Amino acid sequence: MRYHNITKDDMLNGDGLRVVLWVAGCTHCCKECQNPITWDPDGGLLFDETAKREIFEQLEKSYISGITFSGGDPLHPSNRLDVRNLMAEIKEKYPNKTIWLYTGDVWENILHYASMKYIDVLVDGEFVLEEKDTKLLWKGSKNQRVIDVQATLAQTDSSIPILHCGDYA
């Protein structure tokens, strides 16, 4: 896995103060994407033990609510396994920290991925310029959904997403 940045004390990409891992690799290539530099899966830096230690040092802080995986797309084939393994390790070591993940894919296509069991909140869907709305919380366009993954998986029909309380519109 490769990445472009690790953001600390982020307040824009999920509940509370978070650490954000911006991974490399995205096939969605949304028009006017905020991070086109992250599209190339061979771009950025190799995610190594130093980067992992940097994330874990942030998660040690009591005021950090959790981690957000963004990019690029954390569910890009070049990221999927490494992201899942990192999420598993984070959940084991920090069970009270939340995991958010942004993907251009939609819930209906990814709900059976093994990584979903580690994700608390998923923001799904490509950014659509024609549906851009700067007043939306945690998402850039109206078509995107902020999904409470664990509540959704706990229901009988997990193909119908339950929206996170902060998803207005």
JSON list of C-alpha atoms in Angstrom, two decimals:
[
{"chain": "A", "resi": 1, "resn": "MET", "atom": "CA", "xyz": [0.00, 0.00, 0.00]},
{"chain": "A", "resi": 2, "resn": "ARG", "atom": "CA", "xyz": [1.08, 3.52, -0.73]},
{"chain": "A", "resi": 3, "resn": "TYR", "atom": "CA", "xyz": [-0.09, 6.77, 0.83]},
{"chain": "A", "resi": 4, "resn": "HIS", "atom": "CA", "xyz": [0.19, 10.52, 0.34]},
{"chain": "A", "resi": 5, "resn": "ASN", "atom": "CA", "xyz": [-0.31, 11.98, 3.79]},
{"chain": "A", "resi": 6, "resn": "ILE", "atom": "CA", "xyz": [-1.22, 11.40, 7.41]},
{"chain": "A", "resi": 7, "resn": "THR", "atom": "CA", "xyz": [-3.28, 14.28, 8.77]},
{"chain": "A", "resi": 8, "resn": "LYS", "atom": "CA", "xyz": [-3.37, 14.89, 12.52]},
{"chain": "A", "resi": 9, "resn": "ASP", "atom": "CA", "xyz": [-6.11, 16.57, 14.59]},
{"chain": "A", "resi": 10, "resn": "ASP", "atom": "CA", "xyz": [-8.48, 16.58, 11.60]},
{"chain": "A", "resi": 11, "resn": "MET", "atom": "CA", "xyz": [-12.03, 17.83, 12.26]},
{"chain": "A", "resi": 12, "resn": "LEU", "atom": "CA", "xyz": [-13.48, 17.55, 8.74]},
{"chain": "A", "resi": 13, "resn": "ASN", "atom": "CA", "xyz": [-13.37, 13.85, 7.96]},
{"chain": "A", "resi": 14, "resn": "GLY", "atom": "CA", "xyz": [-15.54, 12.30, 10.67]},
{"chain": "A", "resi": 15, "resn": "ASP", "atom": "CA", "xyz": [-16.70, 12.80, 14.25]},
{"chain": "A", "resi": 16, "resn": "GLY", "atom": "CA", "xyz": [-14.34, 14.53, 16.66]},
{"chain": "A", "resi": 17, "resn": "LEU", "atom": "CA", "xyz": [-10.61, 14.96, 16.21]},
{"chain": "A", "resi": 18, "resn": "ARG", "atom": "CA", "xyz": [-9.14, 12.26, 14.00]},
{"chain": "A", "resi": 19, "resn": "VAL", "atom": "CA", "xyz": [-6.04, 11.02, 12.30]},
{"chain": "A", "resi": 20, "resn": "VAL", "atom": "CA", "xyz": [-6.55, 10.58, 8.54]},
{"chain": "A", "resi": 21, "resn": "LEU", "atom": "CA", "xyz": [-4.61, 8.25, 6.25]},
{"chain": "A", "resi": 22, "resn": "TRP", "atom": "CA", "xyz": [-4.74, 9.43, 2.62]},
{"chain": "A", "resi": 23, "resn": "VAL", "atom": "CA", "xyz": [-3.99, 6.35, 0.51]},
{"chain": "A", "resi": 24, "resn": "ALA", "atom": "CA", "xyz": [-2.88, 6.21, -3.12]},
{"chain": "A", "resi": 25, "resn": "GLY", "atom": "CA", "xyz": [-4.99, 4.58, -5.81]},
{"chain": "A", "resi": 26, "resn": "CYS", "atom": "CA", "xyz": [-8.42, 5.40, -7.21]},
{"chain": "A", "resi": 27, "resn": "THR", "atom": "CA", "xyz": [-10.20, 4.34, -10.38]},
{"chain": "A", "resi": 28, "resn": "HIS", "atom": "CA", "xyz": [-13.25, 6.60, -9.91]},
{"chain": "A", "resi": 29, "resn": "CYS", "atom": "CA", "xyz": [-11.44, 9.76, -11.08]},
{"chain": "A", "resi": 30, "resn": "CYS", "atom": "CA", "xyz": [-14.35, 12.03, -10.17]},
{"chain": "A", "resi": 31, "resn": "LYS", "atom": "CA", "xyz": [-14.64, 15.32, -12.03]},
{"chain": "A", "resi": 32, "resn": "GLU", "atom": "CA", "xyz": [-13.14, 18.09, -9.83]},
{"chain": "A", "resi": 33, "resn": "CYS", "atom": "CA", "xyz": [-11.95, 15.61, -7.21]},
{"chain": "A", "resi": 34, "resn": "GLN", "atom": "CA", "xyz": [-10.28, 17.33, -4.27]},
{"chain": "A", "resi": 35, "resn": "ASN", "atom": "CA", "xyz": [-7.34, 14.91, -4.44]},
{"chain": "A", "resi": 36, "resn": "PRO", "atom": "CA", "xyz": [-6.51, 13.88, -8.02]},
{"chain": "A", "resi": 37, "resn": "ILE", "atom": "CA", "xyz": [-2.88, 13.47, -7.01]},
{"chain": "A", "resi": 38, "resn": "THR", "atom": "CA", "xyz": [-3.97, 10.34, -5.10]},
{"chain": "A", "resi": 39, "resn": "TRP", "atom": "CA", "xyz": [-5.40, 8.51, -8.13]},
{"chain": "A", "resi": 40, "resn": "ASP", "atom": "CA", "xyz": [-2.16, 6.77, -9.14]},
{"chain": "A", "resi": 41, "resn": "PRO", "atom": "CA", "xyz": [-1.74, 3.59, -7.05]},
{"chain": "A", "resi": 42, "resn": "ASP", "atom": "CA", "xyz": [2.04, 3.87, -7.57]},
{"chain": "A", "resi": 43, "resn": "GLY", "atom": "CA", "xyz": [2.17, 7.46, -6.33]},
{"chain": "A", "resi": 44, "resn": "GLY", "atom": "CA", "xyz": [3.02, 8.77, -2.91]},
{"chain": "A", "resi": 45, "resn": "LEU", "atom": "CA", "xyz": [5.08, 6.91, -0.33]},
{"chain": "A", "resi": 46, "resn": "LEU", "atom": "CA", "xyz": [5.32, 3.28, 0.68]},
{"chain": "A", "resi": 47, "resn": "PHE", "atom": "CA", "xyz": [3.28, 2.66, 3.82]},
{"chain": "A", "resi": 48, "resn": "ASP", "atom": "CA", "xyz": [5.92, 1.32, 6.20]},
{"chain": "A", "resi": 49, "resn": "GLU", "atom": "CA", "xyz": [6.44, 0.75, 9.93]},
{"chain": "A", "resi": 50, "resn": "THR", "atom": "CA", "xyz": [7.34, 4.42, 10.44]},
{"chain": "A", "resi": 51, "resn": "ALA", "atom": "CA", "xyz": [4.01, 5.54, 8.97]},
{"chain": "A", "resi": 52, "resn": "LYS", "atom": "CA", "xyz": [2.15, 2.93, 10.99]},
{"chain": "A", "resi": 53, "resn": "ARG", "atom": "CA", "xyz": [3.90, 4.05, 14.18]},
{"chain": "A", "resi": 54, "resn": "GLU", "atom": "CA", "xyz": [2.92, 7.67, 13.39]},
{"chain": "A", "resi": 55, "resn": "ILE", "atom": "CA", "xyz": [-0.75, 6.63, 13.19]},
{"chain": "A", "resi": 56, "resn": "PHE", "atom": "CA", "xyz": [-0.58, 4.59, 16.39]},
{"chain": "A", "resi": 57, "resn": "GLU", "atom": "CA", "xyz": [1.10, 7.47, 18.25]},
{"chain": "A", "resi": 58, "resn": "GLN", "atom": "CA", "xyz": [-1.87, 9.66, 17.29]},
{"chain": "A", "resi": 59, "resn": "LEU", "atom": "CA", "xyz": [-4.40, 7.01, 18.31]},
{"chain": "A", "resi": 60, "resn": "GLU", "atom": "CA", "xyz": [-2.73, 6.78, 21.74]},
{"chain": "A", "resi": 61, "resn": "LYS", "atom": "CA", "xyz": [-3.93, 10.31, 22.49]},
{"chain": "A", "resi": 62, "resn": "SER", "atom": "CA", "xyz": [-7.13, 10.27, 24.53]},
{"chain": "A", "resi": 63, "resn": "TYR", "atom": "CA", "xyz": [-8.64, 13.20, 22.63]},
{"chain": "A", "resi": 64, "resn": "ILE", "atom": "CA", "xyz": [-8.33, 11.49, 19.22]},
{"chain": "A", "resi": 65, "resn": "SER", "atom": "CA", "xyz": [-11.69, 9.92, 18.35]},
{"chain": "A", "resi": 66, "resn": "GLY", "atom": "CA", "xyz": [-10.32, 7.53, 15.75]},
{"chain": "A", "resi": 67, "resn": "ILE", "atom": "CA", "xyz": [-8.96, 7.13, 12.26]},
{"chain": "A", "resi": 68, "resn": "THR", "atom": "CA", "xyz": [-10.37, 7.95, 8.84]},
{"chain": "A", "resi": 69, "resn": "PHE", "atom": "CA", "xyz": [-9.21, 6.18, 5.70]},
{"chain": "A", "resi": 70, "resn": "SER", "atom": "CA", "xyz": [-9.49, 8.36, 2.61]},
{"chain": "A", "resi": 71, "resn": "GLY", "atom": "CA", "xyz": [-7.54, 9.00, -0.51]},
{"chain": "A", "resi": 72, "resn": "GLY", "atom": "CA", "xyz": [-7.60, 7.95, -3.28]},
{"chain": "A", "resi": 73, "resn": "ASP", "atom": "CA", "xyz": [-9.83, 5.04, -2.42]},
{"chain": "A", "resi": 74, "resn": "PRO", "atom": "CA", "xyz": [-8.98, 2.75, 0.51]},
{"chain": "A", "resi": 75, "resn": "LEU", "atom": "CA", "xyz": [-10.96, 0.01, -1.24]},
{"chain": "A", "resi": 76, "resn": "HIS", "atom": "CA", "xyz": [-8.91, 0.23, -4.46]},
{"chain": "A", "resi": 77, "resn": "PRO", "atom": "CA", "xyz": [-7.57, -3.29, -5.20]},
{"chain": "A", "resi": 78, "resn": "SER", "atom": "CA", "xyz": [-4.01, -2.19, -4.37]},
{"chain": "A", "resi": 79, "resn": "ASN", "atom": "CA", "xyz": [-5.14, -1.05, -0.88]},
{"chain": "A", "resi": 80, "resn": "ARG", "atom": "CA", "xyz": [-7.90, -3.41, 0.15]},
{"chain": "A", "resi": 81, "resn": "LEU", "atom": "CA", "xyz": [-5.90, -6.10, 1.98]},
{"chain": "A", "resi": 82, "resn": "ASP", "atom": "CA", "xyz": [-3.45, -3.73, 3.69]},
{"chain": "A", "resi": 83, "resn": "VAL", "atom": "CA", "xyz": [-6.25, -1.40, 4.79]},
{"chain": "A", "resi": 84, "resn": "ARG", "atom": "CA", "xyz": [-8.24, -4.32, 6.18]},
{"chain": "A", "resi": 85, "resn": "ASN", "atom": "CA", "xyz": [-5.22, -5.62, 8.10]},
{"chain": "A", "resi": 86, "resn": "LEU", "atom": "CA", "xyz": [-4.47, -2.18, 9.51]},
{"chain": "A", "resi": 87, "resn": "MET", "atom": "CA", "xyz": [-8.10, -1.70, 10.56]},
{"chain": "A", "resi": 88, "resn": "ALA", "atom": "CA", "xyz": [-8.09, -5.09, 12.31]},
{"chain": "A", "resi": 89, "resn": "GLU", "atom": "CA", "xyz": [-4.95, -4.15, 14.23]},
{"chain": "A", "resi": 90, "resn": "ILE", "atom": "CA", "xyz": [-6.39, -0.76, 15.18]},
{"chain": "A", "resi": 91, "resn": "LYS", "atom": "CA", "xyz": [-9.68, -2.28, 16.40]},
{"chain": "A", "resi": 92, "resn": "GLU", "atom": "CA", "xyz": [-7.79, -4.83, 18.47]},
{"chain": "A", "resi": 93, "resn": "LYS", "atom": "CA", "xyz": [-5.49, -2.27, 20.08]},
{"chain": "A", "resi": 94, "resn": "TYR", "atom": "CA", "xyz": [-7.97, 0.63, 20.29]},
{"chain": "A", "resi": 95, "resn": "PRO", "atom": "CA", "xyz": [-11.48, -0.87, 20.50]},
{"chain": "A", "resi": 96, "resn": "ASN", "atom": "CA", "xyz": [-13.02, 2.45, 21.57]},
{"chain": "A", "resi": 97, "resn": "LYS", "atom": "CA", "xyz": [-11.64, 4.42, 18.62]},
{"chain": "A", "resi": 98, "resn": "THR", "atom": "CA", "xyz": [-13.90, 4.72, 15.59]},
{"chain": "A", "resi": 99, "resn": "ILE", "atom": "CA", "xyz": [-12.94, 3.87, 12.03]},
{"chain": "A", "resi": 100, "resn": "TRP", "atom": "CA", "xyz": [-14.38, 5.91, 9.17]},
{"chain": "A", "resi": 101, "resn": "LEU", "atom": "CA", "xyz": [-13.75, 5.07, 5.52]},
{"chain": "A", "resi": 102, "resn": "TYR", "atom": "CA", "xyz": [-14.42, 7.08, 2.35]},
{"chain": "A", "resi": 103, "resn": "THR", "atom": "CA", "xyz": [-14.91, 5.19, -0.90]},
{"chain": "A", "resi": 104, "resn": "GLY", "atom": "CA", "xyz": [-16.18, 6.04, -4.36]},
{"chain": "A", "resi": 105, "resn": "ASP", "atom": "CA", "xyz": [-17.93, 2.69, -4.47]},
{"chain": "A", "resi": 106, "resn": "VAL", "atom": "CA", "xyz": [-21.46, 2.19, -3.14]},
{"chain": "A", "resi": 107, "resn": "TRP", "atom": "CA", "xyz": [-22.61, 0.15, -0.15]},
{"chain": "A", "resi": 108, "resn": "GLU", "atom": "CA", "xyz": [-24.56, -2.30, -2.27]},
{"chain": "A", "resi": 109, "resn": "ASN", "atom": "CA", "xyz": [-21.34, -3.36, -4.06]},
{"chain": "A", "resi": 110, "resn": "ILE", "atom": "CA", "xyz": [-19.10, -3.67, -0.99]},
{"chain": "A", "resi": 111, "resn": "LEU", "atom": "CA", "xyz": [-21.28, -4.72, 1.95]},
{"chain": "A", "resi": 112, "resn": "HIS", "atom": "CA", "xyz": [-19.84, -8.24, 1.90]},
{"chain": "A", "resi": 113, "resn": "TYR", "atom": "CA", "xyz": [-16.19, -7.18, 2.03]},
{"chain": "A", "resi": 114, "resn": "ALA", "atom": "CA", "xyz": [-14.42, -8.65, 5.07]},
{"chain": "A", "resi": 115, "resn": "SER", "atom": "CA", "xyz": [-13.21, -5.18, 6.07]},
{"chain": "A", "resi": 116, "resn": "MET", "atom": "CA", "xyz": [-16.77, -3.95, 6.80]},
{"chain": "A", "resi": 117, "resn": "LYS", "atom": "CA", "xyz": [-16.74, -5.60, 10.22]},
{"chain": "A", "resi": 118, "resn": "TYR", "atom": "CA", "xyz": [-14.07, -3.09, 11.32]},
{"chain": "A", "resi": 119, "resn": "ILE", "atom": "CA", "xyz": [-15.69, 0.07, 9.94]},
{"chain": "A", "resi": 120, "resn": "ASP", "atom": "CA", "xyz": [-17.98, 2.21, 12.08]},
{"chain": "A", "resi": 121, "resn": "VAL", "atom": "CA", "xyz": [-18.95, 4.77, 9.44]},
{"chain": "A", "resi": 122, "resn": "LEU", "atom": "CA", "xyz": [-18.66, 4.55, 5.66]},
{"chain": "A", "resi": 123, "resn": "VAL", "atom": "CA", "xyz": [-19.06, 7.49, 3.32]},
{"chain": "A", "resi": 124, "resn": "ASP", "atom": "CA", "xyz": [-19.96, 5.93, -0.02]},
{"chain": "A", "resi": 125, "resn": "GLY", "atom": "CA", "xyz": [-20.41, 7.08, -3.59]},
{"chain": "A", "resi": 126, "resn": "GLU", "atom": "CA", "xyz": [-18.43, 9.04, -6.09]},
{"chain": "A", "resi": 127, "resn": "PHE", "atom": "CA", "xyz": [-18.22, 12.80, -5.78]},
{"chain": "A", "resi": 128, "resn": "VAL", "atom": "CA", "xyz": [-20.66, 14.22, -8.35]},
{"chain": "A", "resi": 129, "resn": "LEU", "atom": "CA", "xyz": [-19.93, 17.82, -9.26]},
{"chain": "A", "resi": 130, "resn": "GLU", "atom": "CA", "xyz": [-23.55, 18.53, -10.26]},
{"chain": "A", "resi": 131, "resn": "GLU", "atom": "CA", "xyz": [-24.65, 17.47, -6.75]},
{"chain": "A", "resi": 132, "resn": "LYS", "atom": "CA", "xyz": [-21.92, 19.36, -4.88]},
{"chain": "A", "resi": 133, "resn": "ASP", "atom": "CA", "xyz": [-23.13, 21.05, -1.71]},
{"chain": "A", "resi": 134, "resn": "THR", "atom": "CA", "xyz": [-20.67, 22.73, 0.64]},
{"chain": "A", "resi": 135, "resn": "LYS", "atom": "CA", "xyz": [-23.24, 22.72, 3.47]},
{"chain": "A", "resi": 136, "resn": "LEU", "atom": "CA", "xyz": [-23.23, 18.93, 3.77]},
{"chain": "A", "resi": 137, "resn": "LEU", "atom": "CA", "xyz": [-21.52, 17.37, 6.76]},
{"chain": "A", "resi": 138, "resn": "TRP", "atom": "CA", "xyz": [-18.71, 14.87, 6.00]},
{"chain": "A", "resi": 139, "resn": "LYS", "atom": "CA", "xyz": [-19.48, 14.54, 2.29]},
{"chain": "A", "resi": 140, "resn": "GLY", "atom": "CA", "xyz": [-19.13, 16.64, -0.83]},
{"chain": "A", "resi": 141, "resn": "SER", "atom": "CA", "xyz": [-22.18, 15.79, -2.92]},
{"chain": "A", "resi": 142, "resn": "LYS", "atom": "CA", "xyz": [-25.81, 14.92, -2.20]},
{"chain": "A", "resi": 143, "resn": "ASN", "atom": "CA", "xyz": [-25.59, 11.44, -3.76]},
{"chain": "A", "resi": 144, "resn": "GLN", "atom": "CA", "xyz": [-23.06, 10.30, -1.16]},
{"chain": "A", "resi": 145, "resn": "ARG", "atom": "CA", "xyz": [-24.25, 8.59, 2.01]},
{"chain": "A", "resi": 146, "resn": "VAL", "atom": "CA", "xyz": [-22.81, 8.55, 5.53]},
{"chain": "A", "resi": 147, "resn": "ILE", "atom": "CA", "xyz": [-23.63, 5.01, 6.64]},
{"chain": "A", "resi": 148, "resn": "ASP", "atom": "CA", "xyz": [-23.65, 3.53, 10.14]},
{"chain": "A", "resi": 149, "resn": "VAL", "atom": "CA", "xyz": [-21.98, 0.28, 9.11]},
{"chain": "A", "resi": 150, "resn": "GLN", "atom": "CA", "xyz": [-22.37, -1.69, 12.33]},
{"chain": "A", "resi": 151, "resn": "ALA", "atom": "CA", "xyz": [-26.09, -0.86, 12.68]},
{"chain": "A", "resi": 152, "resn": "THR", "atom": "CA", "xyz": [-26.59, -1.76, 9.03]},
{"chain": "A", "resi": 153, "resn": "LEU", "atom": "CA", "xyz": [-24.80, -5.10, 9.36]},
{"chain": "A", "resi": 154, "resn": "ALA", "atom": "CA", "xyz": [-26.78, -5.95, 12.50]},
{"chain": "A", "resi": 155, "resn": "GLN", "atom": "CA", "xyz": [-30.16, -5.76, 10.76]},
{"chain": "A", "resi": 156, "resn": "THR", "atom": "CA", "xyz": [-31.81, -8.63, 8.92]},
{"chain": "A", "resi": 157, "resn": "ASP", "atom": "CA", "xyz": [-31.41, -7.05, 5.48]},
{"chain": "A", "resi": 158, "resn": "SER", "atom": "CA", "xyz": [-27.96, -5.47, 5.47]},
{"chain": "A", "resi": 159, "resn": "SER", "atom": "CA", "xyz": [-28.37, -4.35, 1.87]},
{"chain": "A", "resi": 160, "resn": "ILE", "atom": "CA", "xyz": [-30.45, -1.40, 3.11]},
{"chain": "A", "resi": 161, "resn": "PRO", "atom": "CA", "xyz": [-28.03, 1.07, 4.70]},
{"chain": "A", "resi": 162, "resn": "ILE", "atom": "CA", "xyz": [-28.83, 2.86, 7.93]},
{"chain": "A", "resi": 163, "resn": "LEU", "atom": "CA", "xyz": [-27.59, 6.42, 7.74]},
{"chain": "A", "resi": 164, "resn": "HIS", "atom": "CA", "xyz": [-25.30, 7.82, 10.41]},
{"chain": "A", "resi": 165, "resn": "CYS", "atom": "CA", "xyz": [-27.06, 10.45, 12.52]},
{"chain": "A", "resi": 166, "resn": "GLY", "atom": "CA", "xyz": [-25.03, 13.26, 10.92]},
{"chain": "A", "resi": 167, "resn": "ASP", "atom": "CA", "xyz": [-26.17, 12.52, 7.34]},
{"chain": "A", "resi": 168, "resn": "TYR", "atom": "CA", "xyz": [-28.56, 15.34, 6.50]},
{"chain": "A", "resi": 169, "resn": "ALA", "atom": "CA", "xyz": [-29.67, 15.13, 2.86]}
]
